[in-house]
């Protein structure tokens, strides 16, 4: 037991909090991950880098990276920019 105690981290693990957060937010996380996959597929098809997409969207490459990880709660404005830049459909319903 002493050997285990010597190797434990000084900061407590937050795995439970993170797991509970994912559970509470699973619906929008699922949508975010789906959007990220659509984006990655289209970017690969267009041979487009994250930096190029960021320039077209008017944001940082770091933000595009966060979006592509599928953990970003996207605004309607951001989704519309993604649709315009990549010529993909995210929002299924057309606004009249």
GROMACS .gro file of N, CA and C in nm:
model
  288
    1UNK      N    1   0.082  -0.119   0.000
    1UNK     CA    2   0.000   0.000   0.000
    1UNK      C    3   0.086   0.126   0.000
    2UNK      N    4   0.194   0.122   0.075
    2UNK     CA    5   0.281   0.240   0.082
    2UNK      C    6   0.338   0.277  -0.054
    3UNK      N    7   0.373   0.176  -0.132
    3UNK     CA    8   0.428   0.203  -0.266
    3UNK      C    9   0.324   0.269  -0.354
    4UNK      N   10   0.198   0.227  -0.344
    4UNK     CA   11   0.091   0.290  -0.421
    4UNK      C   12   0.071   0.434  -0.379
    5UNK      N   13   0.072   0.460  -0.251
    5UNK     CA   14   0.054   0.595  -0.200
    5UNK      C   15   0.165   0.688  -0.247
    6UNK      N   16   0.284   0.637  -0.263
    6UNK     CA   17   0.398   0.717  -0.309
    6UNK      C   18   0.378   0.766  -0.452
    7UNK      N   19   0.304   0.691  -0.531
    7UNK     CA   20   0.289   0.722  -0.673
    7UNK      C   21   0.157   0.791  -0.708
    8UNK      N   22   0.072   0.814  -0.610
    8UNK     CA   23  -0.056   0.878  -0.641
    8UNK      C   24  -0.034   1.026  -0.670
    9UNK      N   25  -0.122   1.078  -0.749
    9UNK     CA   26  -0.115   1.218  -0.790
    9UNK      C   27  -0.150   1.310  -0.673
   10UNK      N   28  -0.088   1.426  -0.673
   10UNK     CA   29  -0.116   1.524  -0.569
   10UNK      C   30  -0.252   1.589  -0.589
   11UNK      N   31  -0.298   1.592  -0.713
   11UNK     CA   32  -0.430   1.650  -0.742
   11UNK      C   33  -0.531   1.537  -0.762
   12UNK      N   34  -0.650   1.553  -0.707
   12UNK     CA   35  -0.750   1.446  -0.722
   12UNK      C   36  -0.800   1.435  -0.867
   13UNK      N   37  -0.834   1.315  -0.906
   13UNK     CA   38  -0.889   1.290  -1.040
   13UNK      C   39  -1.029   1.348  -1.050
   14UNK      N   40  -1.063   1.397  -1.167
   14UNK     CA   41  -1.197   1.451  -1.188
   14UNK      C   42  -1.275   1.367  -1.287
   15UNK      N   43  -1.242   1.237  -1.294
   15UNK     CA   44  -1.307   1.151  -1.392
   15UNK      C   45  -1.457   1.144  -1.369
   16UNK      N   46  -1.501   1.141  -1.244
   16UNK     CA   47  -1.645   1.132  -1.216
   16UNK      C   48  -1.718   1.257  -1.265
   17UNK      N   49  -1.662   1.374  -1.236
   17UNK     CA   50  -1.725   1.499  -1.279
   17UNK      C   51  -1.731   1.507  -1.431
   18UNK      N   52  -1.624   1.467  -1.496
   18UNK     CA   53  -1.621   1.470  -1.643
   18UNK      C   54  -1.723   1.372  -1.702
   19UNK      N   55  -1.733   1.254  -1.644
   19UNK     CA   56  -1.830   1.154  -1.692
   19UNK      C   57  -1.973   1.204  -1.671
   20UNK      N   58  -2.000   1.266  -1.558
   20UNK     CA   59  -2.133   1.319  -1.531
   20UNK      C   60  -2.166   1.433  -1.628
   21UNK      N   61  -2.067   1.519  -1.657
   21UNK     CA   62  -2.087   1.628  -1.752
   21UNK      C   63  -2.122   1.573  -1.891
   22UNK      N   64  -2.046   1.472  -1.935
   22UNK     CA   65  -2.074   1.411  -2.066
   22UNK      C   66  -2.214   1.351  -2.070
   23UNK      N   67  -2.256   1.289  -1.962
   23UNK     CA   68  -2.389   1.230  -1.954
   23UNK      C   69  -2.497   1.339  -1.961
   24UNK      N   70  -2.478   1.447  -1.890
   24UNK     CA   71  -2.575   1.557  -1.889
   24UNK      C   72  -2.582   1.629  -2.023
   25UNK      N   73  -2.475   1.626  -2.100
   25UNK     CA   74  -2.468   1.701  -2.225
   25UNK      C   75  -2.461   1.611  -2.348
   26UNK      N   76  -2.500   1.485  -2.331
   26UNK     CA   77  -2.481   1.389  -2.440
   26UNK      C   78  -2.557   1.423  -2.568
   27UNK      N   79  -2.672   1.488  -2.557
   27UNK     CA   80  -2.750   1.517  -2.678
   27UNK      C   81  -2.677   1.614  -2.770
   28UNK      N   82  -2.637   1.731  -2.716
   28UNK     CA   83  -2.569   1.826  -2.803
   28UNK      C   84  -2.428   1.779  -2.839
   29UNK      N   85  -2.365   1.701  -2.752
   29UNK     CA   86  -2.233   1.646  -2.786
   29UNK      C   87  -2.242   1.553  -2.906
   30UNK      N   88  -2.349   1.473  -2.912
   30UNK     CA   89  -2.368   1.383  -3.026
   30UNK      C   90  -2.382   1.463  -3.156
   31UNK      N   91  -2.459   1.574  -3.151
   31UNK     CA   92  -2.474   1.659  -3.269
   31UNK      C   93  -2.341   1.724  -3.306
   32UNK      N   94  -2.268   1.770  -3.206
   32UNK     CA   95  -2.139   1.834  -3.231
   32UNK      C   96  -2.042   1.737  -3.296
   33UNK      N   97  -2.040   1.614  -3.251
   33UNK     CA   98  -1.952   1.512  -3.310
   33UNK      C   99  -1.992   1.480  -3.454
   34UNK      N  100  -2.124   1.477  -3.480
   34UNK     CA  101  -2.171   1.452  -3.617
   34UNK      C  102  -2.127   1.566  -3.709
   35UNK      N  103  -2.141   1.690  -3.664
   35UNK     CA  104  -2.099   1.805  -3.744
   35UNK      C  105  -1.948   1.798  -3.769
   36UNK      N  106  -1.872   1.762  -3.668
   36UNK     CA  107  -1.727   1.750  -3.684
   36UNK      C  108  -1.692   1.647  -3.791
   37UNK      N  109  -1.763   1.536  -3.793
   37UNK     CA  110  -1.736   1.433  -3.895
   37UNK      C  111  -1.771   1.483  -4.035
   38UNK      N  112  -1.884   1.554  -4.048
   38UNK     CA  113  -1.920   1.612  -4.177
   38UNK      C  114  -1.812   1.708  -4.226
   39UNK      N  115  -1.764   1.791  -4.134
   39UNK     CA  116  -1.660   1.887  -4.168
   39UNK      C  117  -1.531   1.818  -4.210
   40UNK      N  118  -1.489   1.719  -4.132
   40UNK     CA  119  -1.365   1.649  -4.164
   40UNK      C  120  -1.372   1.581  -4.301
   41UNK      N  121  -1.486   1.518  -4.330
   41UNK     CA  122  -1.503   1.453  -4.460
   41UNK      C  123  -1.491   1.555  -4.573
   42UNK      N  124  -1.558   1.668  -4.559
   42UNK     CA  125  -1.558   1.769  -4.665
   42UNK      C  126  -1.420   1.835  -4.677
   43UNK      N  127  -1.356   1.861  -4.565
   43UNK     CA  128  -1.222   1.920  -4.569
   43UNK      C  129  -1.123   1.827  -4.639
   44UNK      N  130  -1.137   1.698  -4.612
   44UNK     CA  131  -1.050   1.600  -4.679
   44UNK      C  132  -1.077   1.600  -4.829
   45UNK      N  133  -1.204   1.603  -4.866
   45UNK     CA  134  -1.243   1.605  -5.007
   45UNK      C  135  -1.186   1.729  -5.078
   46UNK      N  136  -1.188   1.843  -5.009
   46UNK     CA  137  -1.139   1.969  -5.066
   46UNK      C  138  -0.990   1.990  -5.046
   47UNK      N  139  -0.926   1.896  -4.975
   47UNK     CA  140  -0.785   1.909  -4.940
   47UNK      C  141  -0.760   2.043  -4.869
   48UNK      N  142  -0.848   2.073  -4.771
   48UNK     CA  143  -0.845   2.200  -4.700
   48UNK      C  144  -0.786   2.179  -4.560
   49UNK      N  145  -0.702   2.273  -4.519
   49UNK     CA  146  -0.644   2.267  -4.385
   49UNK      C  147  -0.732   2.341  -4.285
   50UNK      N  148  -0.706   2.317  -4.158
   50UNK     CA  149  -0.777   2.390  -4.053
   50UNK      C  150  -0.751   2.540  -4.065
   51UNK      N  151  -0.629   2.575  -4.096
   51UNK     CA  152  -0.593   2.717  -4.110
   51UNK      C  153  -0.672   2.783  -4.223
   52UNK      N  154  -0.683   2.714  -4.335
   52UNK     CA  155  -0.759   2.769  -4.448
   52UNK      C  156  -0.906   2.787  -4.413
   53UNK      N  157  -0.963   2.688  -4.344
   53UNK     CA  158  -1.103   2.700  -4.303
   53UNK      C  159  -1.120   2.815  -4.205
   54UNK      N  160  -1.028   2.827  -4.111
   54UNK     CA  161  -1.034   2.935  -4.012
   54UNK      C  162  -1.031   3.072  -4.081
   55UNK      N  163  -0.947   3.086  -4.181
   55UNK     CA  164  -0.939   3.213  -4.254
   55UNK      C  165  -1.071   3.244  -4.322
   56UNK      N  166  -1.133   3.143  -4.384
   56UNK     CA  167  -1.261   3.164  -4.452
   56UNK      C  168  -1.372   3.196  -4.353
   57UNK      N  169  -1.367   3.135  -4.235
   57UNK     CA  170  -1.471   3.156  -4.135
   57UNK      C  171  -1.449   3.283  -4.054
   58UNK      N  172  -1.328   3.336  -4.058
   58UNK     CA  173  -1.297   3.455  -3.981
   58UNK      C  174  -1.276   3.425  -3.833
   59UNK      N  175  -1.213   3.313  -3.805
   59UNK     CA  176  -1.186   3.275  -3.666
   59UNK      C  177  -1.044   3.218  -3.659
   60UNK      N  178  -1.004   3.174  -3.542
   60UNK     CA  179  -0.869   3.119  -3.525
   60UNK      C  180  -0.864   2.971  -3.563
   61UNK      N  181  -0.745   2.927  -3.597
   61UNK     CA  182  -0.724   2.785  -3.626
   61UNK      C  183  -0.749   2.703  -3.501
   62UNK      N  184  -0.720   2.758  -3.383
   62UNK     CA  185  -0.743   2.688  -3.258
   62UNK      C  186  -0.892   2.661  -3.237
   63UNK      N  187  -0.977   2.758  -3.275
   63UNK     CA  188  -1.121   2.737  -3.260
   63UNK      C  189  -1.169   2.627  -3.355
   64UNK      N  190  -1.121   2.628  -3.478
   64UNK     CA  191  -1.157   2.522  -3.573
   64UNK      C  192  -1.115   2.387  -3.518
   65UNK      N  193  -0.997   2.380  -3.458
   65UNK     CA  194  -0.951   2.255  -3.398
   65UNK      C  195  -1.046   2.208  -3.289
   66UNK      N  196  -1.093   2.299  -3.204
   66UNK     CA  197  -1.188   2.263  -3.099
   66UNK      C  198  -1.319   2.210  -3.159
   67UNK      N  199  -1.365   2.275  -3.265
   67UNK     CA  200  -1.489   2.231  -3.330
   67UNK      C  201  -1.471   2.091  -3.387
   68UNK      N  202  -1.356   2.066  -3.449
   68UNK     CA  203  -1.330   1.937  -3.512
   68UNK      C  204  -1.311   1.824  -3.411
   69UNK      N  205  -1.292   1.857  -3.286
   69UNK     CA  206  -1.284   1.754  -3.181
   69UNK      C  207  -1.423   1.708  -3.139
   70UNK      N  208  -1.527   1.783  -3.180
   70UNK     CA  209  -1.664   1.741  -3.153
   70UNK      C  210  -1.712   1.767  -3.012
   71UNK      N  211  -1.649   1.864  -2.943
   71UNK     CA  212  -1.691   1.895  -2.807
   71UNK      C  213  -1.730   2.041  -2.792
   72UNK      N  214  -1.760   2.108  -2.903
   72UNK     CA  215  -1.790   2.250  -2.899
   72UNK      C  216  -1.941   2.271  -2.918
   73UNK      N  217  -2.000   2.351  -2.830
   73UNK     CA  218  -2.141   2.384  -2.839
   73UNK      C  219  -2.155   2.498  -2.939
   74UNK      N  220  -2.190   2.465  -3.063
   74UNK     CA  221  -2.188   2.561  -3.173
   74UNK      C  222  -2.311   2.651  -3.176
   75UNK      N  223  -2.288   2.777  -3.209
   75UNK     CA  224  -2.399   2.869  -3.228
   75UNK      C  225  -2.455   2.852  -3.369
   76UNK      N  226  -2.574   2.904  -3.391
   76UNK     CA  227  -2.633   2.901  -3.525
   76UNK      C  228  -2.545   2.977  -3.623
   77UNK      N  229  -2.489   3.088  -3.577
   77UNK     CA  230  -2.401   3.168  -3.663
   77UNK      C  231  -2.280   3.086  -3.708
   78UNK      N  232  -2.219   3.014  -3.616
   78UNK     CA  233  -2.103   2.932  -3.650
   78UNK      C  234  -2.142   2.820  -3.746
   79UNK      N  235  -2.255   2.756  -3.721
   79UNK     CA  236  -2.299   2.649  -3.812
   79UNK      C  237  -2.324   2.703  -3.952
   80UNK      N  238  -2.382   2.823  -3.962
   80UNK     CA  239  -2.407   2.884  -4.093
   80UNK      C  240  -2.275   2.915  -4.164
   81UNK      N  241  -2.175   2.963  -4.090
   81UNK     CA  242  -2.043   2.989  -4.150
   81UNK      C  243  -1.981   2.860  -4.201
   82UNK      N  244  -1.993   2.753  -4.124
   82UNK     CA  245  -1.938   2.623  -4.165
   82UNK      C  246  -2.007   2.578  -4.294
   83UNK      N  247  -2.139   2.589  -4.296
   83UNK     CA  248  -2.215   2.550  -4.416
   83UNK      C  249  -2.168   2.628  -4.538
   84UNK      N  250  -2.153   2.759  -4.523
   84UNK     CA  251  -2.113   2.844  -4.636
   84UNK      C  252  -1.971   2.813  -4.683
   85UNK      N  253  -1.880   2.798  -4.590
   85UNK     CA  254  -1.740   2.775  -4.626
   85UNK      C  255  -1.715   2.638  -4.687
   86UNK      N  256  -1.786   2.538  -4.638
   86UNK     CA  257  -1.762   2.401  -4.686
   86UNK      C  258  -1.869   2.352  -4.784
   87UNK      N  259  -1.972   2.434  -4.804
   87UNK     CA  260  -2.082   2.398  -4.894
   87UNK      C  261  -2.143   2.263  -4.853
   88UNK      N  262  -2.176   2.254  -4.723
   88UNK     CA  263  -2.243   2.137  -4.669
   88UNK      C  264  -2.369   2.181  -4.598
   89UNK      N  265  -2.459   2.087  -4.573
   89UNK     CA  266  -2.583   2.117  -4.504
   89UNK      C  267  -2.577   2.059  -4.363
   90UNK      N  268  -2.589   2.147  -4.265
   90UNK     CA  269  -2.593   2.104  -4.125
   90UNK      C  270  -2.734   2.117  -4.072
   91UNK      N  271  -2.791   2.232  -4.094
   91UNK     CA  272  -2.928   2.258  -4.050
   91UNK      C  273  -3.022   2.205  -4.156
   92UNK      N  274  -3.104   2.108  -4.120
   92UNK     CA  275  -3.188   2.041  -4.220
   92UNK      C  276  -3.304   2.126  -4.268
   93UNK      N  277  -3.363   2.204  -4.179
   93UNK     CA  278  -3.479   2.284  -4.216
   93UNK      C  279  -3.436   2.417  -4.275
   94UNK      N  280  -3.495   2.454  -4.384
   94UNK     CA  281  -3.469   2.584  -4.444
   94UNK      C  282  -3.555   2.689  -4.376
   95UNK      N  283  -3.495   2.802  -4.344
   95UNK     CA  284  -3.572   2.912  -4.287
   95UNK      C  285  -3.639   2.989  -4.399
   96UNK      N  286  -3.764   3.025  -4.377
   96UNK     CA  287  -3.840   3.096  -4.481
   96UNK      C  288  -3.843   3.243  -4.449
   0.00000   0.00000   0.00000
